[in-house]
Short mmCIF file of C-alpha atoms and ligand atoms in Angstrom, two decimals:
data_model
loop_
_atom_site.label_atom_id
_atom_site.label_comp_id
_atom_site.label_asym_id
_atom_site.label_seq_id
_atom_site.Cartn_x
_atom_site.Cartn_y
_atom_site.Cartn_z
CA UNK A 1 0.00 0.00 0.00
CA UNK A 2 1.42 3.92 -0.53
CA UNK A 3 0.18 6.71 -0.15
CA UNK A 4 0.77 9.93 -2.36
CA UNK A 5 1.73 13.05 -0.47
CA UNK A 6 2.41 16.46 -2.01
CA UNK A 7 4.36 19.34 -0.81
CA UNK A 8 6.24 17.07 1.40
CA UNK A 9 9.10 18.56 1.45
CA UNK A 10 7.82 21.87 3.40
CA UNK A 11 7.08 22.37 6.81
CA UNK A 12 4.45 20.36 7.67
CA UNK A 13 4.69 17.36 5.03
CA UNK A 14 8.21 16.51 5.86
CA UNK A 15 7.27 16.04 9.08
CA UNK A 16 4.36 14.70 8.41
CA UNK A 17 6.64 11.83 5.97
CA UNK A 18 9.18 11.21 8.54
CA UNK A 19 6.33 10.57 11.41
CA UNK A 20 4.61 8.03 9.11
CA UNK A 21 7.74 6.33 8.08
CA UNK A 22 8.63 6.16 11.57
CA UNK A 23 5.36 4.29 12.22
CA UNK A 24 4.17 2.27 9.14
CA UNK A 25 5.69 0.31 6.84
CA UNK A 26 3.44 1.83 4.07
CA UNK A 27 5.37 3.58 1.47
CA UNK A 28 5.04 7.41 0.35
CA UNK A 29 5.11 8.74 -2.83
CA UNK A 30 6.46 12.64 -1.87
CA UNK A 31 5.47 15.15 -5.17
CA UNK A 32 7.04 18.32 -4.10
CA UNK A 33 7.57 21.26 -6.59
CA UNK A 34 11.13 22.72 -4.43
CA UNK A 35 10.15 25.83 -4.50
CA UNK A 36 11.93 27.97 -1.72
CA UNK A 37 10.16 26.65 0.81
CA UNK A 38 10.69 23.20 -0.19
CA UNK A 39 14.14 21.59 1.54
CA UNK A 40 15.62 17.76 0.36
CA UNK A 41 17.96 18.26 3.41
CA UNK A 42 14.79 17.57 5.59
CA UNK A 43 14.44 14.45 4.10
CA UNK A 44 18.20 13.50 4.21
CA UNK A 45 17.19 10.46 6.60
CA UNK A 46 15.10 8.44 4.30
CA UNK A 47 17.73 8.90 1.60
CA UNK A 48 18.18 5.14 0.81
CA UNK A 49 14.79 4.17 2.45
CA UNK A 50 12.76 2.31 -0.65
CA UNK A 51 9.37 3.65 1.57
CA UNK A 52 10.26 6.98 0.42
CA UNK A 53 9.82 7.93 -3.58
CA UNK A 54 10.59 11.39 -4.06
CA UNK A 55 9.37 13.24 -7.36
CA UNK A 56 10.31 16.58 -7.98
CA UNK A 57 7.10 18.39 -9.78
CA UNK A 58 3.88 20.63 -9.30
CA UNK A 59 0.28 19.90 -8.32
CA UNK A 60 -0.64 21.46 -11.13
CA UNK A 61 0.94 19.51 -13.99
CA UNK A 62 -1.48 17.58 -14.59
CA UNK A 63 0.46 14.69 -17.12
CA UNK A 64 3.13 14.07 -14.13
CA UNK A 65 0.51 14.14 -11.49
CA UNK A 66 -1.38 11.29 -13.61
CA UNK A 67 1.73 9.19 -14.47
CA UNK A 68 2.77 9.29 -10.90
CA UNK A 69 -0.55 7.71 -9.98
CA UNK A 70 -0.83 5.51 -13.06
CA UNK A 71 2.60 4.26 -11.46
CA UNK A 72 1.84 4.21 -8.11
CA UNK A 73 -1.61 3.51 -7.38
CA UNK A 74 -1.59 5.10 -4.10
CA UNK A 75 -5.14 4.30 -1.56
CA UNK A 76 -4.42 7.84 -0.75
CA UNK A 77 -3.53 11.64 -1.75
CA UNK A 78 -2.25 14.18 1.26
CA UNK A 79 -2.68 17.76 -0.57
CA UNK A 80 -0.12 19.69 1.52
CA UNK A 81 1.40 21.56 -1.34
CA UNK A 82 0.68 25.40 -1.22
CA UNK A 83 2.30 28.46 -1.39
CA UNK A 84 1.96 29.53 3.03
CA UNK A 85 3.41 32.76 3.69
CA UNK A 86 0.82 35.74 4.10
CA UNK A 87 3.72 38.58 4.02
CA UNK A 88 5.06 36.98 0.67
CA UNK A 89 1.12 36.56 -0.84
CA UNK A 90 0.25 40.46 0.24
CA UNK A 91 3.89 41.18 -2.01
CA UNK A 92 2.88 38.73 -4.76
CA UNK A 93 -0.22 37.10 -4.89
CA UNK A 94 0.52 35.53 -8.28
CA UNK A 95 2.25 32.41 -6.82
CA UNK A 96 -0.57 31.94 -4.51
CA UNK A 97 -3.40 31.79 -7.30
CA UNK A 98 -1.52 29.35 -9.65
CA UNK A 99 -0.70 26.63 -6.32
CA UNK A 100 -3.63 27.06 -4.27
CA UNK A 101 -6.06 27.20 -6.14
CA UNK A 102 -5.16 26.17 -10.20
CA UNK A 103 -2.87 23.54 -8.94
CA UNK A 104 -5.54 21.92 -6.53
CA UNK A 105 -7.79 21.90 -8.96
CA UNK A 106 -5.63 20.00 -11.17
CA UNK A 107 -5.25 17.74 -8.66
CA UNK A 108 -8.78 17.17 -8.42
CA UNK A 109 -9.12 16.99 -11.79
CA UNK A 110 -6.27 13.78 -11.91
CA UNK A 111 -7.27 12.14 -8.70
CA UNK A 112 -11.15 11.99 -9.90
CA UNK A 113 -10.70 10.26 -13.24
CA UNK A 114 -7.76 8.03 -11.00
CA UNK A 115 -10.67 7.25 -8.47
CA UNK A 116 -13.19 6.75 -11.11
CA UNK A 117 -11.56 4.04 -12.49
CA UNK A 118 -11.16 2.10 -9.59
CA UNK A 119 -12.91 -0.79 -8.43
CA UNK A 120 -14.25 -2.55 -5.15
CA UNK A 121 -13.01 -1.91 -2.11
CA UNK A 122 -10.03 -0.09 -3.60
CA UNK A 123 -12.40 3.02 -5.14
CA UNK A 124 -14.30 2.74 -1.64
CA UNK A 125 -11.32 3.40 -0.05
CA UNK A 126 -9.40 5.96 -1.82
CA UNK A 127 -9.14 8.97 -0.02
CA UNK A 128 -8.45 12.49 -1.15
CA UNK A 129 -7.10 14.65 2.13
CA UNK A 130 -6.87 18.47 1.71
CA UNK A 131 -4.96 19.99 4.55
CA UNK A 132 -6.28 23.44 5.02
CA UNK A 133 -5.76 26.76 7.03
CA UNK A 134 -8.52 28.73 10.16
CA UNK A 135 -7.48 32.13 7.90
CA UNK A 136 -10.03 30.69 5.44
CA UNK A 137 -12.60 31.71 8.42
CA UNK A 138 -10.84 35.66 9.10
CA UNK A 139 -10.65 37.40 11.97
CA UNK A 140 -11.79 36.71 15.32
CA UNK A 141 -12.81 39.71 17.85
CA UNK A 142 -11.31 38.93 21.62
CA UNK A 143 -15.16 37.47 22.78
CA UNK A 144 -16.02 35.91 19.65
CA UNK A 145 -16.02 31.74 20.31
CA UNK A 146 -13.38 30.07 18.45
CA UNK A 147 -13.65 28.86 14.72
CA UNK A 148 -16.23 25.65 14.13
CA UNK A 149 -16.52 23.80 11.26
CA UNK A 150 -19.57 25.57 9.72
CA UNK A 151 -17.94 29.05 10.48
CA UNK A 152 -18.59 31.30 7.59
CA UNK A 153 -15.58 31.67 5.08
CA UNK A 154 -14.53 35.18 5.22
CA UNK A 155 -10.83 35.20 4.34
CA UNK A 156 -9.10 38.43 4.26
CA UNK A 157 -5.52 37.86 2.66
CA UNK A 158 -4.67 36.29 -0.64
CA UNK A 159 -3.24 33.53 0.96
CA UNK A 160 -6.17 32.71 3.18
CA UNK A 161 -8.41 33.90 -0.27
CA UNK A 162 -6.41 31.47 -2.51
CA UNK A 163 -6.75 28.43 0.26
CA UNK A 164 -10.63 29.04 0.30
CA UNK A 165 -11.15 28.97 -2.88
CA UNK A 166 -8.87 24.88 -3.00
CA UNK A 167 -11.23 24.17 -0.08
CA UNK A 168 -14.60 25.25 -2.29
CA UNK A 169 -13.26 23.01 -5.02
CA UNK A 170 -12.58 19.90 -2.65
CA UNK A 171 -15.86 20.68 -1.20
CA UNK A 172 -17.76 20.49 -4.67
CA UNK A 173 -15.89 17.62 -5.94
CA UNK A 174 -17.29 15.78 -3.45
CA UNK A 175 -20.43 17.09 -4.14
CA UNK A 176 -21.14 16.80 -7.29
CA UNK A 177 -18.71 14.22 -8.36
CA UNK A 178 -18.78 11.75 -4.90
CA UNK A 179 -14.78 12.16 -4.59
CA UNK A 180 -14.51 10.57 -1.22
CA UNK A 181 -12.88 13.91 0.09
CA UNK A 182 -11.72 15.16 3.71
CA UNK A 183 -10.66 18.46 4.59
CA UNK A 184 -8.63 20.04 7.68
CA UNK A 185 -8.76 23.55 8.65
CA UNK A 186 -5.37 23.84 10.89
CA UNK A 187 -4.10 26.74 13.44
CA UNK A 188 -0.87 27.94 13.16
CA UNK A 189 1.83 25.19 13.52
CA UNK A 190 5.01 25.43 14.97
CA UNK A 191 8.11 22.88 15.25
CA UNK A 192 11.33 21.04 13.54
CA UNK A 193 12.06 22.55 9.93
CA UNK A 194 10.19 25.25 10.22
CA UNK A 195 11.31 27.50 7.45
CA UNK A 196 13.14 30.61 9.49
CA UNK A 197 10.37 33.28 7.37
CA UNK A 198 7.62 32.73 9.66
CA UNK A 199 7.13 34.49 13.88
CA UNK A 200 8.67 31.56 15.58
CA UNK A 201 11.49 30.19 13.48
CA UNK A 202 12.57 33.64 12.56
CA UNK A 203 12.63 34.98 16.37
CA UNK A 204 14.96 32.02 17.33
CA UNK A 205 17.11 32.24 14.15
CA UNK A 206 17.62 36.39 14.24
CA UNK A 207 17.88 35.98 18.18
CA UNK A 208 20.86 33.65 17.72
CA UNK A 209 22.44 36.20 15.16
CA UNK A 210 22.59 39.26 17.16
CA UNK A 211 19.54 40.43 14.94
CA UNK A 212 16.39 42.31 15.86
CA UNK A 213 13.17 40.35 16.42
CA UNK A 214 10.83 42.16 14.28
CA UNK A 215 7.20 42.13 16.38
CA UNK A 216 4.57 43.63 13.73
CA UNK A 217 2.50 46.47 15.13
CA UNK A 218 1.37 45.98 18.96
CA UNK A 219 1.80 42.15 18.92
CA UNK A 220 -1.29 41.63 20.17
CA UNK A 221 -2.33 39.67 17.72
CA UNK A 222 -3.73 36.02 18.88
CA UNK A 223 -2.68 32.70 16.87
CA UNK A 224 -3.76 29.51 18.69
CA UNK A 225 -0.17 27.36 18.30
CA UNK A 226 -0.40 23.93 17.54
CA UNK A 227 2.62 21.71 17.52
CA UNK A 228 3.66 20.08 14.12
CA UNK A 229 3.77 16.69 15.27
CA UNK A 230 0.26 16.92 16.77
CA UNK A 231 -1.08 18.23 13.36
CA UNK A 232 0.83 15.38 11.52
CA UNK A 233 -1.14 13.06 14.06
CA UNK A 234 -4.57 14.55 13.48
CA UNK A 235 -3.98 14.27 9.77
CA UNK A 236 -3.28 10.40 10.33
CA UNK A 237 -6.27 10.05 12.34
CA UNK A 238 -8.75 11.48 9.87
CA UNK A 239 -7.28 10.08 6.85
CA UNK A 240 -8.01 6.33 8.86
CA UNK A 241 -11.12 7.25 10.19
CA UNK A 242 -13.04 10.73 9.38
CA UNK A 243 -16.12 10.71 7.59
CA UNK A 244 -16.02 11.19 4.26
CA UNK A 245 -16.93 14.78 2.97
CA UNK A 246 -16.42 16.46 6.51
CA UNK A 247 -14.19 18.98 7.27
CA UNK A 248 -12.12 18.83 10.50
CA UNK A 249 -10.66 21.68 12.56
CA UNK A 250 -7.67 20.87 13.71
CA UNK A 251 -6.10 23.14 17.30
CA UNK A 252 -3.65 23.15 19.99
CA UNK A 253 -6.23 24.71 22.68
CA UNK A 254 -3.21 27.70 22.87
CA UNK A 255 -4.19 31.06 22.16
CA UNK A 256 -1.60 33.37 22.60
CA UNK A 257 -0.76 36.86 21.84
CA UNK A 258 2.68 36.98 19.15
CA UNK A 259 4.26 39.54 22.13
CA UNK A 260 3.71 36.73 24.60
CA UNK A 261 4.95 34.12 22.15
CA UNK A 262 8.63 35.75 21.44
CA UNK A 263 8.86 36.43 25.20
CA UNK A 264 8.85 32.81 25.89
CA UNK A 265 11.01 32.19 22.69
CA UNK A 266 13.58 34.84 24.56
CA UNK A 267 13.36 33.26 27.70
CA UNK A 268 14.06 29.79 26.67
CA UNK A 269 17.29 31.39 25.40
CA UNK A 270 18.40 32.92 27.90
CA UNK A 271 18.29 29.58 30.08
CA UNK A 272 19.80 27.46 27.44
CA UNK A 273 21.65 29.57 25.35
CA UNK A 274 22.98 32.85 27.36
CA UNK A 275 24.24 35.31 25.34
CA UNK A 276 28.01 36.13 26.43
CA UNK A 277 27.55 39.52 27.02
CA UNK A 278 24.96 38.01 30.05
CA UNK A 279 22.41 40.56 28.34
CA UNK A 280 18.56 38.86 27.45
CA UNK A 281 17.86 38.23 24.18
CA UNK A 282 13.95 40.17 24.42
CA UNK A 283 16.23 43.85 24.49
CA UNK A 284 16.80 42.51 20.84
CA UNK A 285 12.67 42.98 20.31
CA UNK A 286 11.89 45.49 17.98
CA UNK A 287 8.38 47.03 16.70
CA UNK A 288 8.08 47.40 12.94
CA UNK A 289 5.64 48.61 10.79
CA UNK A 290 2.06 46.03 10.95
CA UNK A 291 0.81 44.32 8.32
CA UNK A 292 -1.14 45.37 6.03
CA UNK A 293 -4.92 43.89 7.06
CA UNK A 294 -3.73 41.93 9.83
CA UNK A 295 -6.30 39.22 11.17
CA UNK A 296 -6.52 40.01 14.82
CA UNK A 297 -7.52 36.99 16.30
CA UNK A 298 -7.70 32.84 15.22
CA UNK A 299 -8.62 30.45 17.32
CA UNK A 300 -9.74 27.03 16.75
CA UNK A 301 -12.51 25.01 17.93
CA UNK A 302 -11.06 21.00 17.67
CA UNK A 303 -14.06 19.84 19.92
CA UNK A 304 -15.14 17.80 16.65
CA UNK A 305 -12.54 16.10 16.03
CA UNK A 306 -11.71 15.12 19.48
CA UNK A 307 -15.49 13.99 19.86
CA UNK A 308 -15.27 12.09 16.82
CA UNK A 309 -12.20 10.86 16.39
CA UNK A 310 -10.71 10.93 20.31
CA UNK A 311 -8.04 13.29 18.59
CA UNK A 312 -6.34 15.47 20.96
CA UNK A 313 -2.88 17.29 20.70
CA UNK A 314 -0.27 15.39 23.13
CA UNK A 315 1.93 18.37 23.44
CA UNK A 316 1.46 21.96 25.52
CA UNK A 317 2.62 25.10 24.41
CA UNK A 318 5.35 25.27 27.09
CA UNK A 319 6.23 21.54 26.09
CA UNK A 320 6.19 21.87 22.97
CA UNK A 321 8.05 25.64 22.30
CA UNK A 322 10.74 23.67 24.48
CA UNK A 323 11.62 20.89 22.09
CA UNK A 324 11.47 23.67 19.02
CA UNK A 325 13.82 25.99 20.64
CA UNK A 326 16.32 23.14 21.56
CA UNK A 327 15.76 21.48 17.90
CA UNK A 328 16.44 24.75 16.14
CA UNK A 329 20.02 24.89 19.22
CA UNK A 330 20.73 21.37 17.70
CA UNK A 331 20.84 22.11 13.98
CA UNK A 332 22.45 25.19 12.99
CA UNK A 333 23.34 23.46 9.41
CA UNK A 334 20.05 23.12 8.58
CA UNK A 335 19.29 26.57 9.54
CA UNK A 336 22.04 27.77 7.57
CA UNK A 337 20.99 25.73 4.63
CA UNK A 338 17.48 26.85 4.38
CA UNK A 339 19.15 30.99 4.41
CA UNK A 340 20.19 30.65 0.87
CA UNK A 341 20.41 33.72 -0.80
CA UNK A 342 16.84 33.52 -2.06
CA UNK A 343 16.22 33.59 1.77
CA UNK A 344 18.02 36.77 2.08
CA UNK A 345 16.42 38.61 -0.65
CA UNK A 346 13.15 38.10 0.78
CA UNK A 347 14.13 39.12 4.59
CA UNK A 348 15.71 42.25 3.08
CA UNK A 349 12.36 43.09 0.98
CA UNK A 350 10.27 42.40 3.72
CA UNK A 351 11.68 44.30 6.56
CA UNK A 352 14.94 46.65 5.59
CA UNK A 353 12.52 49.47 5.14
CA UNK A 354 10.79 49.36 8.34
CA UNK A 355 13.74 48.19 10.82
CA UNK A 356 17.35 49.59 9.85
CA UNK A 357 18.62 47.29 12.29
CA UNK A 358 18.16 43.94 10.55
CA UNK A 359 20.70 42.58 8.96
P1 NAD B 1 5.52 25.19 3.36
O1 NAD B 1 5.47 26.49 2.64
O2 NAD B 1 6.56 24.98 4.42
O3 NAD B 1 5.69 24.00 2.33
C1 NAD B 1 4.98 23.94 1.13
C2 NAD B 1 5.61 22.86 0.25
O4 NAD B 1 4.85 22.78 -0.95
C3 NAD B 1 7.05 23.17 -0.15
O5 NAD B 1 7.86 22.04 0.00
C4 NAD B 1 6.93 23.58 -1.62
O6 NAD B 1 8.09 23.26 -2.38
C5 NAD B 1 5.73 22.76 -2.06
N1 NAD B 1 5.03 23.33 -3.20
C6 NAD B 1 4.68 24.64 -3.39
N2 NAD B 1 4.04 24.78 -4.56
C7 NAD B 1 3.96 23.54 -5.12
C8 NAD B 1 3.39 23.02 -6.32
N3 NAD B 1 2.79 23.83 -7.19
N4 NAD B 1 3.48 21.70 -6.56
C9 NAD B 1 4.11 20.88 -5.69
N5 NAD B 1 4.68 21.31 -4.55
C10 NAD B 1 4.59 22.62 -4.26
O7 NAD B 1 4.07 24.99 3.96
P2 NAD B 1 3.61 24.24 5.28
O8 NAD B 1 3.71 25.18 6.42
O9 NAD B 1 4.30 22.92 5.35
O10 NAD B 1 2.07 24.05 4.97
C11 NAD B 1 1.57 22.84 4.39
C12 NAD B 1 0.08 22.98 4.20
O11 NAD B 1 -0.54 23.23 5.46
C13 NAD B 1 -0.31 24.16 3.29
O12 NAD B 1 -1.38 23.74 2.49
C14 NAD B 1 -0.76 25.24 4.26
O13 NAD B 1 -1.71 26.08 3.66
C15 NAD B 1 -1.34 24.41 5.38
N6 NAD B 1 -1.28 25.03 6.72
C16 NAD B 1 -0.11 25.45 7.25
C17 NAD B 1 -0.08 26.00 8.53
C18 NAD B 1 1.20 26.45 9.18
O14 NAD B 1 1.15 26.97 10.30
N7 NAD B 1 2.36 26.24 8.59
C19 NAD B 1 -1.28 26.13 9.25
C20 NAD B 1 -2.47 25.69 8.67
C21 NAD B 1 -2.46 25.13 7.41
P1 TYD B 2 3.19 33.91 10.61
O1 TYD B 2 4.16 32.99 11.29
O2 TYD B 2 3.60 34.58 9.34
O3 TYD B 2 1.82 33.12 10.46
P2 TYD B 2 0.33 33.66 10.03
O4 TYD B 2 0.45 35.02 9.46
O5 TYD B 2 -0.06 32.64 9.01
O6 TYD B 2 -0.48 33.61 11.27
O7 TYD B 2 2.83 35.06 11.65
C1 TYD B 2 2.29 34.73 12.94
C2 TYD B 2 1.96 36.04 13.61
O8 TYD B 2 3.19 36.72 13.90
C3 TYD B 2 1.16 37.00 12.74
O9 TYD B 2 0.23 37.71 13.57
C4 TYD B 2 2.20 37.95 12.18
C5 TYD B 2 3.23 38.01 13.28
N1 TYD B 2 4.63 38.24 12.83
C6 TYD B 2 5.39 39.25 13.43
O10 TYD B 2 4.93 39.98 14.33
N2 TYD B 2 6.67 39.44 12.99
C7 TYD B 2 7.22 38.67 12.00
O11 TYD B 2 8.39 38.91 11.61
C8 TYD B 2 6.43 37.63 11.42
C9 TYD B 2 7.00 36.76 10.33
C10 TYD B 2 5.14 37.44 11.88
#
């Protein structure tokens, strides 16, 4: 048996291959386009493992995507290719448009006439996973209860626009065509090769450097932080055993405001990595310019999935934030690997304007 995953060379679906592979025996078939986010050094330890096929290419090409399942019959597709970065979609959207939404739909397109040829028990139990963001929902108020599943979609950024419309499409596929589809709507992640562009990879990373941690406007902002490993779990327990056509929200309980969030990130430094000088890393904090239609507030709602599925995370925010900070202490390489110079164009772009100070 094998499953197909895409984008697994990114944040979440590396993870999410090296958990499985660490647990099953059943294979993986990883399509990942490399873009910058995508990193082969993440996979270095299932170089030689024959569960692990990797196939450089996009979603949206629809001959590959065909004659990789033509070759590999997989009982499964894991859609966790996208472009994830709001700062880089508000800059350019383009990217965005053609992944998230073109390229799913390609997908779609391939995996239905796939499915519709199947047979038996084999086309009863294909599966067609879309892993999803809460931005599709917007912006939360401080009172409002967190984000159910039948929240209305309200997105307000072309990321979370472009991942509502993939969601709309895996939503009508099932629909009108009866592609057995399941969808999760995720809070922010956090964890192991986390790519150093996004709040708590890049505090760590510029903390280590000398380099100003760049809050965005008052930092009050709320994300509700779920640890990667728990998502990759969640994921694994709907694909065996969610309903088909429902959509799962998938949470960490752990709303906290981004201020709060690179305090604690300081503050595991300081105990396990004090800087020479004996000074703490949070005078490095630095307030920069907000951006531009910042959601205020997610928070997610997993009572579904727990009540369904007996799914809940197995990590706490201080647990969890512990084993990132000492993962990120543990592998400078990778760190440095990941900063290629497409890396530094990007952090120059995105903050040299508003904060002199970063390097
Ligand atoms: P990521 O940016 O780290 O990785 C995305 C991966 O997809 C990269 O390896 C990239 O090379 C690949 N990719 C991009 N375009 C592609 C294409 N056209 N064809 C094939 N591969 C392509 O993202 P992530 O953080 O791992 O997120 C994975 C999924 O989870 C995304 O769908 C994202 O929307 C969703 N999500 C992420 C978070 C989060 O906190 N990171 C939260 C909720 C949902
Ligand atoms: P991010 O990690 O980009 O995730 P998302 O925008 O998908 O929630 O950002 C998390 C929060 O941290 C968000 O409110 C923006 C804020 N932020 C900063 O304050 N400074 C930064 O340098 C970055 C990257 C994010």
């Amino acid at each position: 048996m094998t499953i197909l995953i895409t984008g697994g060379a990114g944040f979440i679906g590396s993870n999410f291959a090296l958990d499985w592979l660490a647990q099953s025996d059943e294979s993986i078939v990883n399509l990942d386009k490399l873009t910058y986010a995508g990193n082969l050094e993440t996979l270095a330890g299932l170089r030689g493992d024959a569960r692990h096929t990797f196939v450089k290419g996009d979603i949206g090409d629809a001959e590959l995507v065909k004659s990789v399942l033509a070759k590999h019959q997989p009982r499964a597709i894991v859609n966790f290719a996208a472009e994830s970065h709001v700062d880089r979609s508000i800059h350019s959207p383009e990217d965005f448009i053609q992944t998230n939404i073109v390229g799913t739909f390609r997908l779609l397109e391939v995996a239905r006439a796939f499915w519709s040829h199947l047979e038996g028990n084999v086309k009863k139990g294909f599966r067609f996973l879309h892993v999803s963001t809460d931005e599709v929902y917007g912006s939360l108020t401080a009172g409002e209860p967190a984000f159910g599943e039948t929240h209305r979609y309200e997105p307000n950024s072309p990321y979370s626009a472009s991942k509502a419309a993939s969601d709309h499409l895996v939503r009508a596929y099932h629909h009108t065509y009866g592609l057995p589809v399941l969808t999760t709507n995720c809070s922010n992640n956090y964890g192991p090769y986390h790519f150093p562009e996004k709040l708590i990879p890049l505090m760590i990373v510029n903390a280590l450097a000398g380099k100003s941690l760049p809050v965005y406007g008052d930092g009050l902002q709320v994300r509700d932080w779920l640890y990667v490993k728990d998502h990759c779990s969640a994921i694994r327990r709907v694909l065996e055993a969610g309903r088909v056509g429902e959509v799962y929200n998938v949470g960490g309980w752990n709303e906290k405001p981004n201020i709060e969030i690179v305090h604690t990130v300081c503050a595991l430094l300081d105990e396990l990595r004090p800087k020479a000088d004996g000074k703490p890393y949070k005078e490095q904090i630095t307030t920069v310019k907000d951006r531009p239609g910042h959601d205020r507030r997610y928070a997610i709602d997993a009572s579904k999935l727990e009540s369904e599925l007996g799914w809940r995370p197995a990590e706490t925010f201080e647990s969890g934030i512990r084993k990132t900070v000492k993962w990120y202490l543990a592998n400078p390489d990778w760190v440095a690997n990941v900063q290629s110079g497409a890396y530094r164009d990007w952090v120059s772009r995105q903050y040299d304007l508003v904060d002199a100070t970063q390097g």
